[in-house]
PDB file of C-alpha atoms and ligand atoms in Angstrom:
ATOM      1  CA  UNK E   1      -9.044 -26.736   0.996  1.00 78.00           C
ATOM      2  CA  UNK E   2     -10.457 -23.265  -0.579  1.00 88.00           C
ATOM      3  CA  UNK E   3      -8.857 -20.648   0.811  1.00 95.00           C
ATOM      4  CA  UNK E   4     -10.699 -17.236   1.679  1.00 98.00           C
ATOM      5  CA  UNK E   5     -11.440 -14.898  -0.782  1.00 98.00           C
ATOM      6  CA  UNK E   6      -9.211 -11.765  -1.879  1.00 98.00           C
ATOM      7  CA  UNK E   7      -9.678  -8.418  -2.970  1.00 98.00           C
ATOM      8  CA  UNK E   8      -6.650  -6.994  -4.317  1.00 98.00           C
ATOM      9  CA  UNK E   9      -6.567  -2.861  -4.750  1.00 98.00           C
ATOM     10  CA  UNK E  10      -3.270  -1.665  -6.274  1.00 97.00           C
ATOM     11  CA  UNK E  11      -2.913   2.040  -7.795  1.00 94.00           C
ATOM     12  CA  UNK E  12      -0.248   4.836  -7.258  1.00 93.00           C
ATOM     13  CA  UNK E  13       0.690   6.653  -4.079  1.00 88.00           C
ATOM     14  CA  UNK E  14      -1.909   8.532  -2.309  1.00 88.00           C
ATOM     15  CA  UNK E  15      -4.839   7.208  -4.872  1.00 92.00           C
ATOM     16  CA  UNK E  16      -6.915   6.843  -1.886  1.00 91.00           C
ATOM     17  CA  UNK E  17      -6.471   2.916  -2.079  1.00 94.00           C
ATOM     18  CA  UNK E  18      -5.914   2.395   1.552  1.00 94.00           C
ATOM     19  CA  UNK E  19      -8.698   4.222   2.513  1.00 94.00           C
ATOM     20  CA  UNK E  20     -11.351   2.642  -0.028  1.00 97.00           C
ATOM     21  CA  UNK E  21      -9.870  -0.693   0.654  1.00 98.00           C
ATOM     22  CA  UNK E  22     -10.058  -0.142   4.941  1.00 96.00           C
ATOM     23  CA  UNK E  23     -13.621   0.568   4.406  1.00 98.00           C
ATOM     24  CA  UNK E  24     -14.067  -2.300   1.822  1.00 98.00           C
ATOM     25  CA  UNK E  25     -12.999  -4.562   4.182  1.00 98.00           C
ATOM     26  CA  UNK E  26     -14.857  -2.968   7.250  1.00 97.00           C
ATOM     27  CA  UNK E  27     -18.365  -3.187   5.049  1.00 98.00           C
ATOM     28  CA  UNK E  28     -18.029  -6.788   3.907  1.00 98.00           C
ATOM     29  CA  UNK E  29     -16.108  -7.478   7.490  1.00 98.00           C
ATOM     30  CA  UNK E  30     -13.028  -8.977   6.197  1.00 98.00           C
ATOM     31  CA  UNK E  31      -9.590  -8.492   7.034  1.00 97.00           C
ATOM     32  CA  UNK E  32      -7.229  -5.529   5.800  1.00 96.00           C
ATOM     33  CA  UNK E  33      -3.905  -5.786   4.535  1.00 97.00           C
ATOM     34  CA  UNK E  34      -2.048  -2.461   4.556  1.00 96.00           C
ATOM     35  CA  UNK E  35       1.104  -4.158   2.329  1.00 97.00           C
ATOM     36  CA  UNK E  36       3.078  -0.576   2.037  1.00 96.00           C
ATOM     37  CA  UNK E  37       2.899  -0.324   5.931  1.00 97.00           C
ATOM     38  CA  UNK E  38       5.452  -3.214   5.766  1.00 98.00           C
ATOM     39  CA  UNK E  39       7.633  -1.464   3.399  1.00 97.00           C
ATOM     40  CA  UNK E  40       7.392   1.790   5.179  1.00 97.00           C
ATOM     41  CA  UNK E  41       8.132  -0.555   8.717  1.00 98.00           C
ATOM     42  CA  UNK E  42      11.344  -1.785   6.732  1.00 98.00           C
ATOM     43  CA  UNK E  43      12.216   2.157   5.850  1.00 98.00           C
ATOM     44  CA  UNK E  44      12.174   2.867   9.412  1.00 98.00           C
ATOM     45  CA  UNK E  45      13.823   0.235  10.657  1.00 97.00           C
ATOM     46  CA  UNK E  46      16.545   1.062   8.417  1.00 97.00           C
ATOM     47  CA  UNK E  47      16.728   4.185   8.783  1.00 97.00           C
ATOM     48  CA  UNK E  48      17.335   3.356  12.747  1.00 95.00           C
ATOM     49  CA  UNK E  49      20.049   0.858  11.683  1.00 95.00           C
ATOM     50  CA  UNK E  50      21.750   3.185   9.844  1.00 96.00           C
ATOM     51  CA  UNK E  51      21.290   0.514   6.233  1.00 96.00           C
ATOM     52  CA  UNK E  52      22.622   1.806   3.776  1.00 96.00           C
ATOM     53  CA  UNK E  53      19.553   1.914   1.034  1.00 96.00           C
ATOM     54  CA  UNK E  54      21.254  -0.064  -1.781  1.00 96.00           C
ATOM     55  CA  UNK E  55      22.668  -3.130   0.871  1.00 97.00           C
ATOM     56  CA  UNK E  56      20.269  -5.391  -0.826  1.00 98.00           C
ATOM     57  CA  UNK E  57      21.058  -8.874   1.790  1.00 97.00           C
ATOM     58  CA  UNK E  58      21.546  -6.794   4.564  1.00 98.00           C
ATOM     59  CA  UNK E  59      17.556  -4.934   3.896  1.00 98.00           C
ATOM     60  CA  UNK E  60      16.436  -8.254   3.157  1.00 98.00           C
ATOM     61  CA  UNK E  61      17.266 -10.016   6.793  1.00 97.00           C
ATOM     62  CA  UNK E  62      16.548  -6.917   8.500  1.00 97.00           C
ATOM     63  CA  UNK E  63      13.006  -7.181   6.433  1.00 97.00           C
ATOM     64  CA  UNK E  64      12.823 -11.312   7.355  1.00 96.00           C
ATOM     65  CA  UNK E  65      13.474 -10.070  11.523  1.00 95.00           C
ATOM     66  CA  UNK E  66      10.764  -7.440  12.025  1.00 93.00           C
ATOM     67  CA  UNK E  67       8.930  -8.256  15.123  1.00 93.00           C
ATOM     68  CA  UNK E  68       5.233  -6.342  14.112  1.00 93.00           C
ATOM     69  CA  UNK E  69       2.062  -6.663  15.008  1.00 91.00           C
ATOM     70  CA  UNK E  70      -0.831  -4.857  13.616  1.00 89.00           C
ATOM     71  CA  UNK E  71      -3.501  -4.058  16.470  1.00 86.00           C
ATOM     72  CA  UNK E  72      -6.975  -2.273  16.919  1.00 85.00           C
ATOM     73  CA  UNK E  73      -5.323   0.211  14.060  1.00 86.00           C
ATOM     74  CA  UNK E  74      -1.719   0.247  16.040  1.00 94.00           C
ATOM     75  CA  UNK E  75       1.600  -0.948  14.096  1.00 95.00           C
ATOM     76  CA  UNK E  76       4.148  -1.811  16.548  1.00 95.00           C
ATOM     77  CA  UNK E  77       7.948  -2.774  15.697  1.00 95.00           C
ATOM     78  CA  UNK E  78      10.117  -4.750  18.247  1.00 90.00           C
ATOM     79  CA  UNK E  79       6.384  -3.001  20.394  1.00 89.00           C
ATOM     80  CA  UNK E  80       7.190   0.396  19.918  1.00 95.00           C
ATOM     81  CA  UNK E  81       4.268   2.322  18.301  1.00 97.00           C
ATOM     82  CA  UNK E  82       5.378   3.275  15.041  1.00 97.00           C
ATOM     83  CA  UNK E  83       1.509   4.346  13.794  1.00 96.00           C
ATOM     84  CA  UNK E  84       2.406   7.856  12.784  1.00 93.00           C
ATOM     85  CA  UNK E  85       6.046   7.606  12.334  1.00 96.00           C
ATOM     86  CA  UNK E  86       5.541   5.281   9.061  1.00 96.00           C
ATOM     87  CA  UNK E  87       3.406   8.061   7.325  1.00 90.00           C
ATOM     88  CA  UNK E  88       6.303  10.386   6.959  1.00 89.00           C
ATOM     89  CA  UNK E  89       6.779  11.552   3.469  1.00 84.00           C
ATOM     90  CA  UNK E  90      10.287  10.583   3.887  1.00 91.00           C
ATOM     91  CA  UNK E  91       9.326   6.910   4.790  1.00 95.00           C
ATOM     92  CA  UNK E  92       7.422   6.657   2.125  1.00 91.00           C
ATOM     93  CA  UNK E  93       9.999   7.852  -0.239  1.00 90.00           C
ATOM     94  CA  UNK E  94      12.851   5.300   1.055  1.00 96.00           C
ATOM     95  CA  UNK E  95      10.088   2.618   0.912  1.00 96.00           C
ATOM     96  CA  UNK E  96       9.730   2.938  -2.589  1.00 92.00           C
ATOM     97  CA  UNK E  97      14.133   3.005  -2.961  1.00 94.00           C
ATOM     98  CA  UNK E  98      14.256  -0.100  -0.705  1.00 97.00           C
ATOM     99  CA  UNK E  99      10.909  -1.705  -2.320  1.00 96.00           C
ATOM    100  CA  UNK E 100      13.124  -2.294  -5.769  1.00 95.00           C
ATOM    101  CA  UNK E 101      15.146  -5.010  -4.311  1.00 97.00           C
ATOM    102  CA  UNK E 102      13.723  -8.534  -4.882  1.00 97.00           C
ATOM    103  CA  UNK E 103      15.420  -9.452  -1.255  1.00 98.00           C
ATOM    104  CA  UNK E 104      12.982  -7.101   0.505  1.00 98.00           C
ATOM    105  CA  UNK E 105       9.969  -8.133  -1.759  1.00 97.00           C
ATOM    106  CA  UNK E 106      10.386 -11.603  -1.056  1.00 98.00           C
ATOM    107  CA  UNK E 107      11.136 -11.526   2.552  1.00 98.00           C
ATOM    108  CA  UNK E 108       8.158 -10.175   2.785  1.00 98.00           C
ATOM    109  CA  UNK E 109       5.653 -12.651   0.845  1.00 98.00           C
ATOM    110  CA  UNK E 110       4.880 -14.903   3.980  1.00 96.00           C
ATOM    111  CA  UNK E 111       3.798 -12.521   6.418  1.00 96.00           C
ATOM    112  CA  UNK E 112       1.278 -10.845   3.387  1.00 97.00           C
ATOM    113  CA  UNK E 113      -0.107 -14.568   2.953  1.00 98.00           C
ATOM    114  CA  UNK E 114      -0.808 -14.726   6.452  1.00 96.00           C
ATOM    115  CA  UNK E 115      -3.244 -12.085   6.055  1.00 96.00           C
ATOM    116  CA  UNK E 116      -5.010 -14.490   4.289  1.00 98.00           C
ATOM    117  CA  UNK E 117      -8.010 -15.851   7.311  1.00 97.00           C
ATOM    118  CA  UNK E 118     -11.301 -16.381   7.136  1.00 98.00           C
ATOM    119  CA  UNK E 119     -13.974 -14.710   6.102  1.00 98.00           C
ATOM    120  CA  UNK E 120     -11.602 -13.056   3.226  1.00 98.00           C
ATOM    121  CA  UNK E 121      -9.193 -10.695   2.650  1.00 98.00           C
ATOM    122  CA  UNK E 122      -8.953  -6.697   1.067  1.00 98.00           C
ATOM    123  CA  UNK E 123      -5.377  -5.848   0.159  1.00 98.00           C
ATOM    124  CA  UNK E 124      -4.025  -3.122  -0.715  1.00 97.00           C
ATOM    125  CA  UNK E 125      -0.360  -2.127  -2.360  1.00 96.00           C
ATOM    126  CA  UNK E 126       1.233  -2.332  -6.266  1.00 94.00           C
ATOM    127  CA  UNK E 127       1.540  -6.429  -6.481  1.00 96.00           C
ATOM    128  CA  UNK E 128      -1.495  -7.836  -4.899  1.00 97.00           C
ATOM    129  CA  UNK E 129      -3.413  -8.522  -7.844  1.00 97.00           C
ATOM    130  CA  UNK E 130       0.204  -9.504  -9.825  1.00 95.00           C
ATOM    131  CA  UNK E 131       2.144 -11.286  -7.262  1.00 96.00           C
ATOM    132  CA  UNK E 132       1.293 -12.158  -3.646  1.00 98.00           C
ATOM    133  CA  UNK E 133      -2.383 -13.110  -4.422  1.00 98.00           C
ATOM    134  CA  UNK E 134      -2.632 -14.075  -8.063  1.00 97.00           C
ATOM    135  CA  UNK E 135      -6.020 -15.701  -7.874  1.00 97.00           C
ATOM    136  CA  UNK E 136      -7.996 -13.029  -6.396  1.00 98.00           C
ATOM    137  CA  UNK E 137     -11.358 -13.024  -6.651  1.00 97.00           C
ATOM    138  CA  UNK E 138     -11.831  -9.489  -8.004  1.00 98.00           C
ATOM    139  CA  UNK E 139      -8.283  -7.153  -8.979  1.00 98.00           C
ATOM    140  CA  UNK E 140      -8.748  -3.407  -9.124  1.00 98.00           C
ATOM    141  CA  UNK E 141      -6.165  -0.525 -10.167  1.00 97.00           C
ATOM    142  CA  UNK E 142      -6.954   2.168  -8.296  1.00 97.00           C
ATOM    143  CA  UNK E 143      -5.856   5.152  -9.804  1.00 94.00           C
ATOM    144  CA  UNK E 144      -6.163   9.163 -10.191  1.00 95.00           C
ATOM    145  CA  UNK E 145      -4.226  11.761 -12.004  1.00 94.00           C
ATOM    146  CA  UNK E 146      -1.322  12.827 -10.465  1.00 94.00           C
ATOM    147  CA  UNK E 147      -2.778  16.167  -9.949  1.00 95.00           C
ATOM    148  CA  UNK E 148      -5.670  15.144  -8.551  1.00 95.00           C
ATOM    149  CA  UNK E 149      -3.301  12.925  -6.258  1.00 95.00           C
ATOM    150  CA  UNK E 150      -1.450  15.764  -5.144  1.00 96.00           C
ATOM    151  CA  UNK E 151      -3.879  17.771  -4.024  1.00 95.00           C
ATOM    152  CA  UNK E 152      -5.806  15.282  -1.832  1.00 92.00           C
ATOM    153  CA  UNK E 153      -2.190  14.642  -0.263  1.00 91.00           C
ATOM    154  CA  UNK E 154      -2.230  18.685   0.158  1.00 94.00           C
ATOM    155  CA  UNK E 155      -5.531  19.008   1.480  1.00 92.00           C
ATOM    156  CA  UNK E 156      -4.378  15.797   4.452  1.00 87.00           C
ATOM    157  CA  UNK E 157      -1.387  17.496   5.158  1.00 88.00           C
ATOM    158  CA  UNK E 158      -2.913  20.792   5.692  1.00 93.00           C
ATOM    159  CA  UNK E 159      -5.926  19.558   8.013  1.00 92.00           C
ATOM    160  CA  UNK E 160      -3.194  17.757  10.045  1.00 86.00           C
ATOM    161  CA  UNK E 161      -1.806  21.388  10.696  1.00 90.00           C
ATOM    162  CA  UNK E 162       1.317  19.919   8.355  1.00 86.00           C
ATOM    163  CA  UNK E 163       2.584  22.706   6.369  1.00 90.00           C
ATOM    164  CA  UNK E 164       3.350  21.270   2.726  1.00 91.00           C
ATOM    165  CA  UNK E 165       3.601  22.813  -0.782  1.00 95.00           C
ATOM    166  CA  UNK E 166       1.897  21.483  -3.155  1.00 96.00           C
ATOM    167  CA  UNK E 167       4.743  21.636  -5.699  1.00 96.00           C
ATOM    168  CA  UNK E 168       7.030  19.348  -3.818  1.00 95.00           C
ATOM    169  CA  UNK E 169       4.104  16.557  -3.028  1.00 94.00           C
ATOM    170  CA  UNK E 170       3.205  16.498  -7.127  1.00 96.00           C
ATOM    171  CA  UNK E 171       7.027  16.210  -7.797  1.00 95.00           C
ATOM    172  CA  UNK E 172       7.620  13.803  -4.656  1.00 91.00           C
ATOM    173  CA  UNK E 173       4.853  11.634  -5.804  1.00 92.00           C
ATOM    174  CA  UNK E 174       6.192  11.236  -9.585  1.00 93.00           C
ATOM    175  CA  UNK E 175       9.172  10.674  -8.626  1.00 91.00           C
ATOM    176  CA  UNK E 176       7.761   7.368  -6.600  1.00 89.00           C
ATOM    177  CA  UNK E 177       5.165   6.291  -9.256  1.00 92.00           C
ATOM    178  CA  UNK E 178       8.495   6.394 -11.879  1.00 92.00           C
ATOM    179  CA  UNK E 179      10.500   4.035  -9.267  1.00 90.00           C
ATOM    180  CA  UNK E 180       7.216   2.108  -8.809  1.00 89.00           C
ATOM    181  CA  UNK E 181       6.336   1.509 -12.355  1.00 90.00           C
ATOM    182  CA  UNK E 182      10.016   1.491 -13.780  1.00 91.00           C
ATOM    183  CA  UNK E 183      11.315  -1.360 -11.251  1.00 88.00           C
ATOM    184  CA  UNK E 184      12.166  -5.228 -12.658  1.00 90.00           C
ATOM    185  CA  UNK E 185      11.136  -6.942  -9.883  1.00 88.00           C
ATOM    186  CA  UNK E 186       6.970  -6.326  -9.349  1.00 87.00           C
ATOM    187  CA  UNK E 187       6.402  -2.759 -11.044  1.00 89.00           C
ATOM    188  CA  UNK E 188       3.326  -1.333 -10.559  1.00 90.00           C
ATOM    189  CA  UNK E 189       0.811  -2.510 -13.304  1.00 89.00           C
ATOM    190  CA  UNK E 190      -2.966  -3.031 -14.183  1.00 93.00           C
ATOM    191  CA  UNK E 191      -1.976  -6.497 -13.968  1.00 93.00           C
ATOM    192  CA  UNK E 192      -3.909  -9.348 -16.024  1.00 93.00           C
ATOM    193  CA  UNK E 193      -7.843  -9.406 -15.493  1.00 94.00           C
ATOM    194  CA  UNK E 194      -8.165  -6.522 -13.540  1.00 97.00           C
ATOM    195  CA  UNK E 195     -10.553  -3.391 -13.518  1.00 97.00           C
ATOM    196  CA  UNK E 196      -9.588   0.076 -13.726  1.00 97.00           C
ATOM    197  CA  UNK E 197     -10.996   2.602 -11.159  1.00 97.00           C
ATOM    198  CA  UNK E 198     -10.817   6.309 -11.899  1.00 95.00           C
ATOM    199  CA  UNK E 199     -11.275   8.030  -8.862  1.00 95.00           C
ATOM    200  CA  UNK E 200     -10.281  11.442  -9.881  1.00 93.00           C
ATOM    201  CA  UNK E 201     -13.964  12.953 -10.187  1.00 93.00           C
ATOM    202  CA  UNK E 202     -15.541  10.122  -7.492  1.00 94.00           C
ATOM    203  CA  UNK E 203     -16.217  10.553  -4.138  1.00 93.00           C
ATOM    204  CA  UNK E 204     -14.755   7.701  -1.703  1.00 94.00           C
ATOM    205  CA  UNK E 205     -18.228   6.807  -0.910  1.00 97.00           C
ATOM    206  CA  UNK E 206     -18.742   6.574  -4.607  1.00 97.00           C
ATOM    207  CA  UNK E 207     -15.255   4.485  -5.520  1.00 97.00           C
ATOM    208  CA  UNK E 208     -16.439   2.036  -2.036  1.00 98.00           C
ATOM    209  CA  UNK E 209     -19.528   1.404  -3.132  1.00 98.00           C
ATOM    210  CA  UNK E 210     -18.121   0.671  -6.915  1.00 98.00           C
ATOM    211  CA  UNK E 211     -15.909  -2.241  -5.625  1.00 98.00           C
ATOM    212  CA  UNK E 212     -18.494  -3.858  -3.708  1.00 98.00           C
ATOM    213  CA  UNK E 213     -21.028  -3.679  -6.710  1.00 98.00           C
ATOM    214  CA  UNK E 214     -18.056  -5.554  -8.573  1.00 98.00           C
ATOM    215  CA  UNK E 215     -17.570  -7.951  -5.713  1.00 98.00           C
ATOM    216  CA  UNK E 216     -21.376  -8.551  -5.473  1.00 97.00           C
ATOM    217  CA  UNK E 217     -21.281  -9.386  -9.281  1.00 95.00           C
ATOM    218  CA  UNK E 218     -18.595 -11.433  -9.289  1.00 91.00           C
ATOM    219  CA  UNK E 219     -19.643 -13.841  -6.747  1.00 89.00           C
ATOM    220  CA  UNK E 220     -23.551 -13.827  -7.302  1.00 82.00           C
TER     221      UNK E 220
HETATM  222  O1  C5P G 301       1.324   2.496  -0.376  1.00 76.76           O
HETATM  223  P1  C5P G 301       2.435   3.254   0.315  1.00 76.76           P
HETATM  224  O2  C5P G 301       2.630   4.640  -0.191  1.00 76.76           O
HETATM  225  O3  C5P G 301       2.312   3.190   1.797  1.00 76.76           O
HETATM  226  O4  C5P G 301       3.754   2.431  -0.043  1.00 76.76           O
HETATM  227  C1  C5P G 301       5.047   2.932   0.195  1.00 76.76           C
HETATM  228  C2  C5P G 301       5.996   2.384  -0.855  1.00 76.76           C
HETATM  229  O5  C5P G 301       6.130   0.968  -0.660  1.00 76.76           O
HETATM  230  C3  C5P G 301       5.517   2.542  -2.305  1.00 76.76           C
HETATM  231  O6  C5P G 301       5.952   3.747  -2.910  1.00 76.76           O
HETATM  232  C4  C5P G 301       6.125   1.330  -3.000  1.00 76.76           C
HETATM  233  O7  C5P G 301       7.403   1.620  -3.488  1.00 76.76           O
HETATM  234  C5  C5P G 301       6.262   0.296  -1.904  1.00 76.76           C
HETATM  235  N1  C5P G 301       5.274  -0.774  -2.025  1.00 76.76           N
HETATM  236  C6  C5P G 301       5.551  -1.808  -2.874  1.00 76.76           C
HETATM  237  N2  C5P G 301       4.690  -2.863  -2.952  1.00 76.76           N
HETATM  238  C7  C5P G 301       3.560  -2.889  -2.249  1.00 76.76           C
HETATM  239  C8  C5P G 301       3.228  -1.799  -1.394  1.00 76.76           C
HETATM  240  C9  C5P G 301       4.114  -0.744  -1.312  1.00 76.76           C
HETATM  241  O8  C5P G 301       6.569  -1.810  -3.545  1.00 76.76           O
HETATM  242  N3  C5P G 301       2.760  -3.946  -2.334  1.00 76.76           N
END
């Protein structure tokens, strides 16, 4: 049986992947996989639990007994609504400590495949394209400079009436590619066959329409 097609979008924190991918998905009206929500939910979790970050087993069966559910934009764990909570700059930074151990990452492999429905999938993380969906249709590394990065992260924070420094979020987010890039166990890569997108000087509506032109292309 031929399973649904994939898009896979991996780049760097805050390259804007999640939103080009969301409205990827919302043009060609596929599904949307979100993969660092589930490390963030694991962050949180542990964080609650009191895990200590470098208990490998014990992050991997707390990982394998999340009770989530992703709905009309919502993430709930064990049906408390954890939308906002996950986007803490703090739960992103213990995702990427708990994301280098190969318990978490694999606990984590079957609920990303069941993403996987009809009409087709866009997802978006550091491994799609490498590891959980090797025989995507089209790959993309989504990427900016880290600069460039920072300031978009800024410019969120600041409409949000978050007060940030824009300092910290450029050192904060170097700090995660290193861990990202540097890990054994699925680093962050342009992995085989796939196309890199410089978003730096783009607009989003410029880097959307880009990855459906390449979609459209490869499966004309
Ligand atoms: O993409 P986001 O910033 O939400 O991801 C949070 C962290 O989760 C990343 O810094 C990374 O360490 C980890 N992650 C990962 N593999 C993925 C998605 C996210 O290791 N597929």
């Amino acid at each position: 049986m031929k399973l649904p097609p994939v898009i896979a979008i991996d780049g760097p924190t805050a390259s804007g992947k999640g939103t080009v991918a969301s409205l990827v998905a919302e043009k060609l009206g596929f599904h949307y996989l979100d993969s660092g929500a589930l490390y963030r939910l694991v962050a949180l979790a542990s964080e609650k639990q009191g895990t200590d970050l470098q208990n490998a087993s014990e992050l991997g069966i707390l990982a394998k007994r999340l009770v989530i559910s992703f709905k009309n934009g919502q993430i709930l764990l064990n049906s408390e609504n954890v939308t906002q909570a996950i986007r803490d700059e703090n739960i992103g930074l213990r995702a990427s400590v708990i994301a280098v151990h190969p318990e978490v990452r694999q606990a984590l492999v079957g609920v990303q495949h069941g993403f996987r429905l009809v009409p087709g999938l866009v997802a978006d993380g550091r491994d799609m394209a490498s590891v959980i969906f090797p025989d995507a249709v089209l790959k993309i590394f989504l990427t900016a400079t880290a600069q460039a990065r920072a300031e978009r992260r800024y410019k969120q924070l600041i409409a949000k009436g978050i007060p940030a420094k824009l300092d910290d979020l450029l050192h904060d987010l170097q700090e995660r590619d290193a861990r990202d890039s540097s890990r054994g166990t699925a680093p962050l890569l342009v992995a085989d066959g796939a196309k890199v997108l410089e978003t730096s000087e783009l607009s989003i509506d410029q880097a959307v329409k880009t990855v459906l032109d390449w979609y459209q292309s490869k499966t004309a």
